[in-house]
């Protein structure tokens, strides 16, 4: 078992240069290459109906920054090494990037604009009065300070602070037991360095270099046009549904083979990619939340890591046999999940290109359905509802997301790079994936 995370310590008691966490390191290097890109922005857009107290909302966001150090952190470097510089609460009033704007284009600019992380805090907010009694609020965080699971604590804390500020009181938050900087320090001290072969991550890196040796650089799928020399990062999203008859069989097959529903979906996606590409060496990436401790759940921060799941698909084998291989691959991958993705990329040393993601160009995001951030929040006469934007970023060729629920149908989506695929092609891919899942789970022992 790993030692417990350290308690919160005053900023002045930490090292002068708090290291970046493993997950942050990749974000920092990407930002150095493309500081103007908003590809790794995490926007939260809310349409607010009713008599919003804008000043109270601004104060509430300041309260959130006071609570979460990572949102008032810059990432300068010294001698080529980046570090976290946490700024004081007393700087929030001056440095909080909060603006009332006059057009939707200002909201769009805030969502798509990059962050100069060495000097800018990784969060900005915009408020636009879109009509009588209606406003659009945009809170944009950079991925170096946030991840998908950070949206729930962001919204929860912001709402609690707003209610207090609108009543003329400061929020009465339960103190956090740990801050993100403490987590980063712990990570380096306990897990060690990828450069140390005897450290936890050093030993895990040895697994990854063996597992991914000789992996093809690109999984070429039938596309509507040739791959450009530089990926634009633009995407298109299509929604799909896995009917309840299929989801029930997924659970039955998973139980019968001693695997998880995720593994069944992973195997079905691998078969789909095998049939489309004609390649039996299939690599699919998947994100891992990277928290794993209750003390980290209330934190805003960048914890997510990316694992590469490499599986051989045997055209002459049964689906059950493939599930056995997938089970081994997935269990081993999750047992070696501490080493940062970028360190794996450096060690495996695939062809680097601006045209495609390294190691795996297809990602599977499949997780139990959670409440997360509610679709709408009502506070008295106020209603906060999410705004769906047309712009869809695509960090890889395909990202398949499925919410694994209980009984009943499961919802999913596919985000595809428009450099390669038309929307109609993505629709066909989603339908094909569901059909493959249907056929394989109906006859898992057949070849």
Tab-separated table of C-alpha atoms in Angstrom:
chain	number	residue	atom	x	y	z
A	1	UNK	CA	0.000	0.000	0.000
A	2	UNK	CA	1.121	3.529	-0.700
A	3	UNK	CA	1.620	5.992	2.148
A	4	UNK	CA	-1.234	8.372	2.830
A	5	UNK	CA	-1.228	11.732	1.173
A	6	UNK	CA	0.379	14.464	3.266
A	7	UNK	CA	-1.719	17.023	5.114
A	8	UNK	CA	-2.018	20.536	3.807
A	9	UNK	CA	0.988	22.642	4.706
A	10	UNK	CA	1.348	26.419	4.412
A	11	UNK	CA	2.706	27.568	1.075
A	12	UNK	CA	5.770	29.010	2.808
A	13	UNK	CA	6.598	25.560	4.215
A	14	UNK	CA	6.739	23.889	0.812
A	15	UNK	CA	9.794	23.779	-1.461
A	16	UNK	CA	10.478	27.019	-3.318
A	17	UNK	CA	9.753	25.225	-6.566
A	18	UNK	CA	6.855	22.797	-6.326
A	19	UNK	CA	7.229	20.288	-9.176
A	20	UNK	CA	4.514	19.743	-11.730
A	21	UNK	CA	2.540	16.554	-11.289
A	22	UNK	CA	3.120	13.865	-13.886
A	23	UNK	CA	-0.146	14.709	-15.621
A	24	UNK	CA	0.693	18.424	-15.672
A	25	UNK	CA	4.055	17.908	-17.337
A	26	UNK	CA	2.550	16.926	-20.688
A	27	UNK	CA	0.118	19.848	-20.590
A	28	UNK	CA	3.000	22.243	-19.902
A	29	UNK	CA	5.105	21.008	-22.814
A	30	UNK	CA	2.149	21.167	-25.202
A	31	UNK	CA	1.413	24.697	-24.013
A	32	UNK	CA	5.007	25.708	-24.715
A	33	UNK	CA	4.623	24.496	-28.286
A	34	UNK	CA	1.160	25.983	-28.864
A	35	UNK	CA	0.436	28.703	-26.285
A	36	UNK	CA	-2.314	30.235	-28.416
A	37	UNK	CA	-4.235	26.974	-28.801
A	38	UNK	CA	-7.406	26.372	-26.859
A	39	UNK	CA	-7.440	22.635	-27.582
A	40	UNK	CA	-6.783	21.837	-23.930
A	41	UNK	CA	-9.245	24.318	-22.481
A	42	UNK	CA	-12.051	22.951	-20.323
A	43	UNK	CA	-14.999	25.345	-20.632
A	44	UNK	CA	-18.119	25.393	-18.497
A	45	UNK	CA	-20.846	27.422	-20.182
A	46	UNK	CA	-24.036	28.162	-18.290
A	47	UNK	CA	-27.167	29.979	-19.416
A	48	UNK	CA	-28.557	31.801	-16.363
A	49	UNK	CA	-32.201	32.838	-16.356
A	50	UNK	CA	-33.501	35.212	-13.709
A	51	UNK	CA	-32.178	38.086	-11.609
A	52	UNK	CA	-28.502	37.119	-11.388
A	53	UNK	CA	-26.378	39.079	-8.913
A	54	UNK	CA	-23.313	39.447	-11.128
A	55	UNK	CA	-21.172	40.989	-8.402
A	56	UNK	CA	-22.006	38.105	-6.057
A	57	UNK	CA	-21.078	35.624	-8.778
A	58	UNK	CA	-17.736	37.348	-9.311
A	59	UNK	CA	-17.059	37.252	-5.576
A	60	UNK	CA	-18.082	33.584	-5.519
A	61	UNK	CA	-15.579	32.723	-8.218
A	62	UNK	CA	-12.948	34.497	-6.159
A	63	UNK	CA	-13.965	32.289	-3.241
A	64	UNK	CA	-13.440	29.221	-5.433
A	65	UNK	CA	-9.939	30.426	-6.333
A	66	UNK	CA	-9.202	31.024	-2.669
A	67	UNK	CA	-10.314	27.470	-1.903
A	68	UNK	CA	-8.440	25.782	-4.781
A	69	UNK	CA	-4.805	26.881	-4.999
A	70	UNK	CA	-4.270	25.343	-8.430
A	71	UNK	CA	-6.563	27.963	-10.001
A	72	UNK	CA	-4.262	30.742	-8.780
A	73	UNK	CA	-1.060	29.061	-9.866
A	74	UNK	CA	1.336	30.007	-12.637
A	75	UNK	CA	3.840	27.651	-14.251
A	76	UNK	CA	7.155	29.384	-14.902
A	77	UNK	CA	10.419	27.541	-15.499
A	78	UNK	CA	13.975	27.787	-14.249
A	79	UNK	CA	16.876	26.129	-16.056
A	80	UNK	CA	14.356	24.520	-18.363
A	81	UNK	CA	12.387	22.898	-15.532
A	82	UNK	CA	8.783	24.047	-14.993
A	83	UNK	CA	7.408	24.440	-11.498
A	84	UNK	CA	4.195	25.495	-9.767
A	85	UNK	CA	4.088	28.976	-8.291
A	86	UNK	CA	1.028	29.348	-6.056
A	87	UNK	CA	-0.095	32.963	-5.687
A	88	UNK	CA	-1.638	34.419	-2.572
A	89	UNK	CA	-5.316	34.911	-1.901
A	90	UNK	CA	-4.610	38.625	-1.608
A	91	UNK	CA	-3.892	38.733	-5.377
A	92	UNK	CA	-7.312	37.432	-6.440
A	93	UNK	CA	-9.028	40.814	-6.622
A	94	UNK	CA	-6.371	42.134	-8.992
A	95	UNK	CA	-5.536	39.046	-11.045
A	96	UNK	CA	-8.873	37.268	-11.486
A	97	UNK	CA	-9.614	37.340	-15.227
A	98	UNK	CA	-13.297	38.268	-14.991
A	99	UNK	CA	-15.054	40.372	-17.603
A	100	UNK	CA	-18.540	41.441	-18.582
A	101	UNK	CA	-18.678	41.237	-22.370
A	102	UNK	CA	-21.041	42.519	-25.010
A	103	UNK	CA	-21.260	39.756	-27.600
A	104	UNK	CA	-21.250	35.998	-28.012
A	105	UNK	CA	-18.018	36.367	-29.971
A	106	UNK	CA	-16.324	37.440	-26.732
A	107	UNK	CA	-17.521	34.234	-25.083
A	108	UNK	CA	-16.237	32.207	-28.020
A	109	UNK	CA	-12.869	33.968	-27.856
A	110	UNK	CA	-12.557	33.148	-24.160
A	111	UNK	CA	-13.369	29.492	-24.820
A	112	UNK	CA	-10.956	29.077	-27.743
A	113	UNK	CA	-8.110	31.358	-26.657
A	114	UNK	CA	-4.924	29.925	-25.181
A	115	UNK	CA	-3.294	30.590	-21.817
A	116	UNK	CA	0.223	31.903	-21.252
A	117	UNK	CA	0.684	29.580	-18.297
A	118	UNK	CA	4.007	30.983	-17.175
A	119	UNK	CA	2.292	34.252	-16.225
A	120	UNK	CA	-1.493	33.804	-16.455
A	121	UNK	CA	-3.686	31.986	-13.963
A	122	UNK	CA	-5.302	28.945	-15.633
A	123	UNK	CA	-8.871	30.191	-15.360
A	124	UNK	CA	-10.928	32.978	-16.916
A	125	UNK	CA	-14.585	33.968	-16.714
A	126	UNK	CA	-16.893	35.950	-18.973
A	127	UNK	CA	-20.499	37.110	-18.492
A	128	UNK	CA	-22.653	38.176	-21.425
A	129	UNK	CA	-26.174	39.560	-21.108
A	130	UNK	CA	-27.750	37.623	-23.962
A	131	UNK	CA	-31.271	38.981	-23.454
A	132	UNK	CA	-33.695	40.390	-20.885
A	133	UNK	CA	-33.290	38.373	-17.713
A	134	UNK	CA	-30.814	36.010	-19.319
A	135	UNK	CA	-27.020	35.766	-19.242
A	136	UNK	CA	-24.379	33.379	-20.484
A	137	UNK	CA	-21.596	32.667	-18.009
A	138	UNK	CA	-18.388	31.059	-19.268
A	139	UNK	CA	-15.762	29.703	-16.892
A	140	UNK	CA	-12.769	28.363	-18.801
A	141	UNK	CA	-10.015	26.380	-17.105
A	142	UNK	CA	-6.841	25.044	-18.693
A	143	UNK	CA	-6.331	21.285	-18.540
A	144	UNK	CA	-3.111	21.799	-16.548
A	145	UNK	CA	-5.288	22.809	-13.584
A	146	UNK	CA	-8.429	20.801	-14.177
A	147	UNK	CA	-9.952	17.671	-15.655
A	148	UNK	CA	-13.414	16.329	-16.388
A	149	UNK	CA	-14.003	15.206	-12.808
A	150	UNK	CA	-13.134	18.687	-11.582
A	151	UNK	CA	-16.327	20.148	-13.023
A	152	UNK	CA	-18.474	18.740	-10.197
A	153	UNK	CA	-16.467	20.407	-7.373
A	154	UNK	CA	-16.204	23.589	-9.452
A	155	UNK	CA	-19.973	23.924	-9.875
A	156	UNK	CA	-20.756	22.721	-6.350
A	157	UNK	CA	-18.363	25.204	-4.738
A	158	UNK	CA	-19.383	28.053	-7.042
A	159	UNK	CA	-23.082	27.593	-6.280
A	160	UNK	CA	-22.463	27.402	-2.523
A	161	UNK	CA	-20.307	30.527	-2.621
A	162	UNK	CA	-22.849	32.397	-4.778
A	163	UNK	CA	-25.696	31.648	-2.378
A	164	UNK	CA	-23.603	32.967	0.498
A	165	UNK	CA	-22.386	36.079	-1.337
A	166	UNK	CA	-25.882	36.898	-2.601
A	167	UNK	CA	-26.940	36.896	1.056
A	168	UNK	CA	-24.075	39.187	1.996
A	169	UNK	CA	-21.996	36.478	3.703
A	170	UNK	CA	-18.750	34.682	2.883
A	171	UNK	CA	-19.134	30.961	2.155
A	172	UNK	CA	-18.607	28.507	5.007
A	173	UNK	CA	-16.656	25.832	3.142
A	174	UNK	CA	-15.474	22.686	4.873
A	175	UNK	CA	-11.667	23.045	4.692
A	176	UNK	CA	-9.900	20.869	2.140
A	177	UNK	CA	-7.598	18.229	3.602
A	178	UNK	CA	-5.058	18.545	0.797
A	179	UNK	CA	-4.198	20.916	-2.035
A	180	UNK	CA	-3.060	19.971	-5.514
A	181	UNK	CA	0.515	21.121	-4.900
A	182	UNK	CA	0.734	18.720	-1.938
A	183	UNK	CA	-0.429	15.914	-4.200
A	184	UNK	CA	2.272	16.750	-6.764
A	185	UNK	CA	4.972	16.755	-4.079
A	186	UNK	CA	3.716	13.409	-2.751
A	187	UNK	CA	3.679	11.956	-6.248
A	188	UNK	CA	7.348	12.729	-6.838
A	189	UNK	CA	8.479	11.679	-3.368
A	190	UNK	CA	6.601	8.374	-3.218
A	191	UNK	CA	6.318	7.276	-6.848
A	192	UNK	CA	9.727	8.565	-7.894
A	193	UNK	CA	11.034	9.509	-11.314
A	194	UNK	CA	10.710	7.744	-14.671
A	195	UNK	CA	14.500	8.136	-14.913
A	196	UNK	CA	14.989	5.896	-11.850
A	197	UNK	CA	14.565	2.279	-12.922
A	198	UNK	CA	14.047	1.190	-9.303
A	199	UNK	CA	11.260	3.684	-8.537
A	200	UNK	CA	7.567	2.825	-8.778
A	201	UNK	CA	7.119	4.649	-12.077
A	202	UNK	CA	10.502	3.426	-13.316
A	203	UNK	CA	9.387	-0.189	-12.903
A	204	UNK	CA	6.064	0.593	-14.517
A	205	UNK	CA	7.839	2.232	-17.449
A	206	UNK	CA	9.695	-1.023	-18.073
A	207	UNK	CA	6.302	-2.716	-18.479
A	208	UNK	CA	5.132	-0.131	-21.005
A	209	UNK	CA	8.274	-0.210	-23.137
A	210	UNK	CA	7.914	-3.981	-23.447
A	211	UNK	CA	4.161	-3.940	-23.999
A	212	UNK	CA	4.235	-1.281	-26.713
A	213	UNK	CA	7.471	-2.249	-28.490
A	214	UNK	CA	6.960	-2.435	-32.241
A	215	UNK	CA	3.490	-0.882	-32.145
A	216	UNK	CA	2.506	0.509	-35.565
A	217	UNK	CA	2.730	4.293	-35.606
A	218	UNK	CA	-0.726	4.879	-37.094
A	219	UNK	CA	-3.956	2.935	-37.246
A	220	UNK	CA	-5.212	3.864	-40.701
A	221	UNK	CA	-8.983	3.723	-40.986
A	222	UNK	CA	-11.028	4.317	-44.157
A	223	UNK	CA	-11.308	8.109	-44.321
A	224	UNK	CA	-13.105	10.614	-46.484
A	225	UNK	CA	-9.889	12.481	-47.307
A	226	UNK	CA	-6.121	12.169	-46.863
A	227	UNK	CA	-4.607	12.989	-43.496
A	228	UNK	CA	-3.196	16.556	-43.506
A	229	UNK	CA	0.393	17.259	-42.466
A	230	UNK	CA	-0.836	19.152	-39.404
A	231	UNK	CA	-4.035	18.226	-37.544
A	232	UNK	CA	-6.460	21.134	-37.189
A	233	UNK	CA	-7.945	19.882	-33.909
A	234	UNK	CA	-11.486	20.400	-35.218
A	235	UNK	CA	-14.042	17.674	-34.726
A	236	UNK	CA	-17.616	16.569	-35.219
A	237	UNK	CA	-19.749	14.731	-32.657
A	238	UNK	CA	-22.479	12.180	-33.244
A	239	UNK	CA	-24.643	10.602	-30.543
A	240	UNK	CA	-25.750	6.996	-30.480
A	241	UNK	CA	-27.523	4.543	-28.213
A	242	UNK	CA	-26.785	0.976	-27.173
A	243	UNK	CA	-30.246	-0.637	-26.829
A	244	UNK	CA	-31.234	-2.337	-23.604
A	245	UNK	CA	-31.261	-5.800	-25.218
A	246	UNK	CA	-27.557	-5.377	-26.015
A	247	UNK	CA	-26.588	-3.816	-22.675
A	248	UNK	CA	-28.183	-6.739	-20.866
A	249	UNK	CA	-26.085	-9.162	-22.931
A	250	UNK	CA	-22.957	-7.094	-22.265
A	251	UNK	CA	-23.498	-7.575	-18.532
A	252	UNK	CA	-24.258	-11.282	-18.976
A	253	UNK	CA	-21.133	-11.894	-21.067
A	254	UNK	CA	-19.021	-9.888	-18.629
A	255	UNK	CA	-20.280	-11.941	-15.686
A	256	UNK	CA	-19.791	-15.230	-17.521
A	257	UNK	CA	-16.168	-14.436	-18.494
A	258	UNK	CA	-15.171	-12.742	-15.243
A	259	UNK	CA	-14.546	-9.390	-16.912
A	260	UNK	CA	-16.071	-5.923	-16.666
A	261	UNK	CA	-18.516	-4.253	-19.071
A	262	UNK	CA	-15.663	-1.886	-19.973
A	263	UNK	CA	-13.631	-4.848	-21.190
A	264	UNK	CA	-16.523	-6.094	-23.306
A	265	UNK	CA	-16.823	-2.657	-24.917
A	266	UNK	CA	-13.048	-2.492	-25.385
A	267	UNK	CA	-13.031	-5.864	-27.144
A	268	UNK	CA	-15.959	-4.917	-29.387
A	269	UNK	CA	-14.289	-1.640	-30.375
A	270	UNK	CA	-11.051	-3.511	-31.122
A	271	UNK	CA	-12.952	-5.891	-33.417
A	272	UNK	CA	-14.640	-2.960	-35.167
A	273	UNK	CA	-11.286	-1.251	-35.768
A	274	UNK	CA	-9.751	-4.554	-36.911
A	275	UNK	CA	-12.487	-5.041	-39.500
A	276	UNK	CA	-12.212	-1.482	-40.769
A	277	UNK	CA	-8.410	-1.285	-40.877
A	278	UNK	CA	-7.458	-4.855	-41.726
A	279	UNK	CA	-4.848	-4.597	-38.970
A	280	UNK	CA	-4.799	-7.122	-36.127
A	281	UNK	CA	-2.510	-5.037	-33.879
A	282	UNK	CA	-4.989	-2.631	-32.282
A	283	UNK	CA	-4.060	0.069	-29.782
A	284	UNK	CA	-6.825	1.993	-28.031
A	285	UNK	CA	-6.151	4.642	-25.423
A	286	UNK	CA	-8.346	5.250	-22.406
A	287	UNK	CA	-8.274	7.905	-19.685
A	288	UNK	CA	-7.942	7.001	-16.028
A	289	UNK	CA	-9.229	9.402	-13.398
A	290	UNK	CA	-6.042	9.116	-11.341
A	291	UNK	CA	-7.653	10.106	-8.040
A	292	UNK	CA	-8.428	6.885	-6.221
A	293	UNK	CA	-8.581	8.496	-2.782
A	294	UNK	CA	-11.524	10.117	-1.091
A	295	UNK	CA	-9.377	13.030	0.035
A	296	UNK	CA	-8.819	14.008	-3.613
A	297	UNK	CA	-12.467	13.924	-4.702
A	298	UNK	CA	-13.323	17.528	-3.666
A	299	UNK	CA	-10.276	18.952	-5.473
A	300	UNK	CA	-10.097	20.819	-8.729
A	301	UNK	CA	-6.947	19.600	-10.429
A	302	UNK	CA	-5.349	17.622	-13.240
A	303	UNK	CA	-5.299	13.988	-12.154
A	304	UNK	CA	-6.237	12.152	-15.336
A	305	UNK	CA	-3.708	9.954	-17.103
A	306	UNK	CA	-3.891	8.093	-20.415
A	307	UNK	CA	-3.311	4.358	-20.796
A	308	UNK	CA	-2.649	2.568	-24.077
A	309	UNK	CA	-4.411	-0.797	-24.377
A	310	UNK	CA	-2.734	-2.912	-27.074
A	311	UNK	CA	-4.523	-6.076	-28.134
A	312	UNK	CA	-4.050	-8.595	-30.910
A	313	UNK	CA	-7.300	-9.493	-32.646
A	314	UNK	CA	-7.304	-13.037	-34.018
A	315	UNK	CA	-9.712	-13.360	-36.936
A	316	UNK	CA	-9.908	-17.122	-36.336
A	317	UNK	CA	-10.611	-16.841	-32.618
A	318	UNK	CA	-13.841	-16.437	-30.703
A	319	UNK	CA	-15.009	-13.319	-28.912
A	320	UNK	CA	-14.624	-15.124	-25.592
A	321	UNK	CA	-10.964	-15.793	-26.364
A	322	UNK	CA	-10.470	-12.148	-27.255
A	323	UNK	CA	-12.090	-11.160	-23.961
A	324	UNK	CA	-9.524	-13.262	-22.100
A	325	UNK	CA	-6.703	-11.379	-23.836
A	326	UNK	CA	-8.378	-8.027	-23.247
A	327	UNK	CA	-8.803	-8.900	-19.568
A	328	UNK	CA	-5.061	-9.519	-19.195
A	329	UNK	CA	-4.127	-6.382	-21.122
A	330	UNK	CA	-6.491	-4.123	-19.223
A	331	UNK	CA	-5.638	-5.458	-15.760
A	332	UNK	CA	-1.911	-5.103	-16.450
A	333	UNK	CA	-2.383	-1.591	-17.825
A	334	UNK	CA	-4.341	-0.385	-14.812
A	335	UNK	CA	-1.716	-1.942	-12.522
A	336	UNK	CA	0.898	0.250	-14.229
A	337	UNK	CA	-1.140	3.439	-14.403
A	338	UNK	CA	1.075	5.806	-12.401
A	339	UNK	CA	3.677	6.447	-15.075
A	340	UNK	CA	2.707	9.544	-17.087
A	341	UNK	CA	1.625	9.072	-20.669
A	342	UNK	CA	4.272	11.455	-21.961
A	343	UNK	CA	7.004	9.425	-20.247
A	344	UNK	CA	5.640	6.333	-21.998
A	345	UNK	CA	5.741	8.159	-25.332
A	346	UNK	CA	9.330	9.269	-24.714
A	347	UNK	CA	10.430	5.760	-23.750
A	348	UNK	CA	8.669	3.944	-26.602
A	349	UNK	CA	9.786	6.705	-29.001
A	350	UNK	CA	7.211	6.349	-31.793
A	351	UNK	CA	7.264	8.582	-34.843
A	352	UNK	CA	6.326	12.082	-33.700
A	353	UNK	CA	4.006	13.955	-35.999
A	354	UNK	CA	1.707	16.951	-35.902
A	355	UNK	CA	-0.707	14.930	-38.029
A	356	UNK	CA	-1.751	12.302	-35.474
A	357	UNK	CA	-1.697	11.443	-31.785
A	358	UNK	CA	1.193	9.244	-30.629
A	359	UNK	CA	0.743	5.528	-29.849
A	360	UNK	CA	-3.054	5.447	-30.247
A	361	UNK	CA	-5.326	7.492	-32.466
A	362	UNK	CA	-8.568	6.060	-31.056
A	363	UNK	CA	-9.722	6.568	-27.464
A	364	UNK	CA	-12.408	4.725	-25.515
A	365	UNK	CA	-14.082	6.545	-22.625
A	366	UNK	CA	-16.433	4.110	-20.929
A	367	UNK	CA	-17.375	4.568	-17.306
A	368	UNK	CA	-20.345	4.092	-14.986
A	369	UNK	CA	-22.978	6.768	-15.332
A	370	UNK	CA	-22.662	9.271	-12.515
A	371	UNK	CA	-24.685	12.240	-11.432
A	372	UNK	CA	-21.711	14.586	-11.914
A	373	UNK	CA	-22.751	18.098	-12.837
A	374	UNK	CA	-26.544	18.315	-13.053
A	375	UNK	CA	-28.096	19.346	-16.353
A	376	UNK	CA	-29.842	22.274	-14.675
A	377	UNK	CA	-29.656	23.909	-11.259
A	378	UNK	CA	-32.509	25.948	-9.799
A	379	UNK	CA	-31.757	28.487	-7.080
A	380	UNK	CA	-34.958	30.253	-6.158
A	381	UNK	CA	-35.950	32.225	-9.240
A	382	UNK	CA	-32.619	31.501	-10.920
A	383	UNK	CA	-31.946	28.617	-13.288
A	384	UNK	CA	-28.476	27.585	-14.406
A	385	UNK	CA	-28.477	25.357	-17.504
A	386	UNK	CA	-25.501	24.188	-19.584
A	387	UNK	CA	-24.925	25.719	-23.010
A	388	UNK	CA	-24.063	23.291	-25.796
A	389	UNK	CA	-21.556	24.794	-28.233
A	390	UNK	CA	-21.205	23.845	-31.877
A	391	UNK	CA	-17.407	23.815	-31.775
A	392	UNK	CA	-16.067	20.328	-30.997
A	393	UNK	CA	-12.331	19.891	-30.374
A	394	UNK	CA	-10.759	16.634	-31.562
A	395	UNK	CA	-7.455	15.662	-29.975
A	396	UNK	CA	-7.268	12.369	-31.914
A	397	UNK	CA	-8.908	10.629	-34.882
A	398	UNK	CA	-11.777	9.079	-32.925
A	399	UNK	CA	-12.996	9.288	-29.347
A	400	UNK	CA	-15.755	6.841	-28.425
A	401	UNK	CA	-17.582	7.649	-25.169
A	402	UNK	CA	-20.183	5.403	-23.543
A	403	UNK	CA	-21.998	5.899	-20.244
A	404	UNK	CA	-22.398	2.495	-18.638
A	405	UNK	CA	-25.691	2.579	-16.787
A	406	UNK	CA	-27.838	-0.001	-15.077
A	407	UNK	CA	-30.809	-1.619	-16.740
A	408	UNK	CA	-31.889	0.029	-19.945
A	409	UNK	CA	-30.154	1.603	-22.901
A	410	UNK	CA	-26.736	3.268	-22.656
A	411	UNK	CA	-25.934	6.572	-24.320
A	412	UNK	CA	-22.763	7.216	-26.247
A	413	UNK	CA	-21.043	9.600	-28.619
A	414	UNK	CA	-18.246	9.586	-31.147
A	415	UNK	CA	-16.030	12.620	-31.688
A	416	UNK	CA	-14.123	12.397	-34.953
A	417	UNK	CA	-11.499	14.616	-36.562
A	418	UNK	CA	-13.064	16.528	-39.421
A	419	UNK	CA	-9.655	16.484	-41.105
A	420	UNK	CA	-10.475	12.862	-41.943
A	421	UNK	CA	-14.164	12.167	-41.523
A	422	UNK	CA	-17.508	13.620	-42.579
A	423	UNK	CA	-20.408	13.595	-40.142
A	424	UNK	CA	-22.194	10.910	-42.170
A	425	UNK	CA	-19.154	8.639	-41.929
A	426	UNK	CA	-19.105	9.056	-38.152
A	427	UNK	CA	-22.788	8.109	-37.993
A	428	UNK	CA	-22.025	4.927	-39.939
A	429	UNK	CA	-19.109	4.114	-37.634
A	430	UNK	CA	-21.277	4.482	-34.532
A	431	UNK	CA	-23.973	2.248	-36.037
A	432	UNK	CA	-21.362	-0.307	-37.011
A	433	UNK	CA	-19.903	-0.380	-33.514
A	434	UNK	CA	-23.334	-1.073	-32.015
A	435	UNK	CA	-23.960	-3.794	-34.608
A	436	UNK	CA	-20.606	-5.449	-33.842
A	437	UNK	CA	-21.343	-5.327	-30.111
A	438	UNK	CA	-24.759	-6.854	-30.800
A	439	UNK	CA	-23.380	-9.727	-32.878
A	440	UNK	CA	-20.431	-10.564	-30.633
A	441	UNK	CA	-22.399	-10.616	-27.391
A	442	UNK	CA	-25.164	-12.687	-29.003
A	443	UNK	CA	-22.670	-15.436	-29.907
A	444	UNK	CA	-19.490	-14.966	-27.846
A	445	UNK	CA	-18.224	-18.513	-28.489
A	446	UNK	CA	-18.542	-18.332	-32.272
A	447	UNK	CA	-15.575	-17.530	-34.530
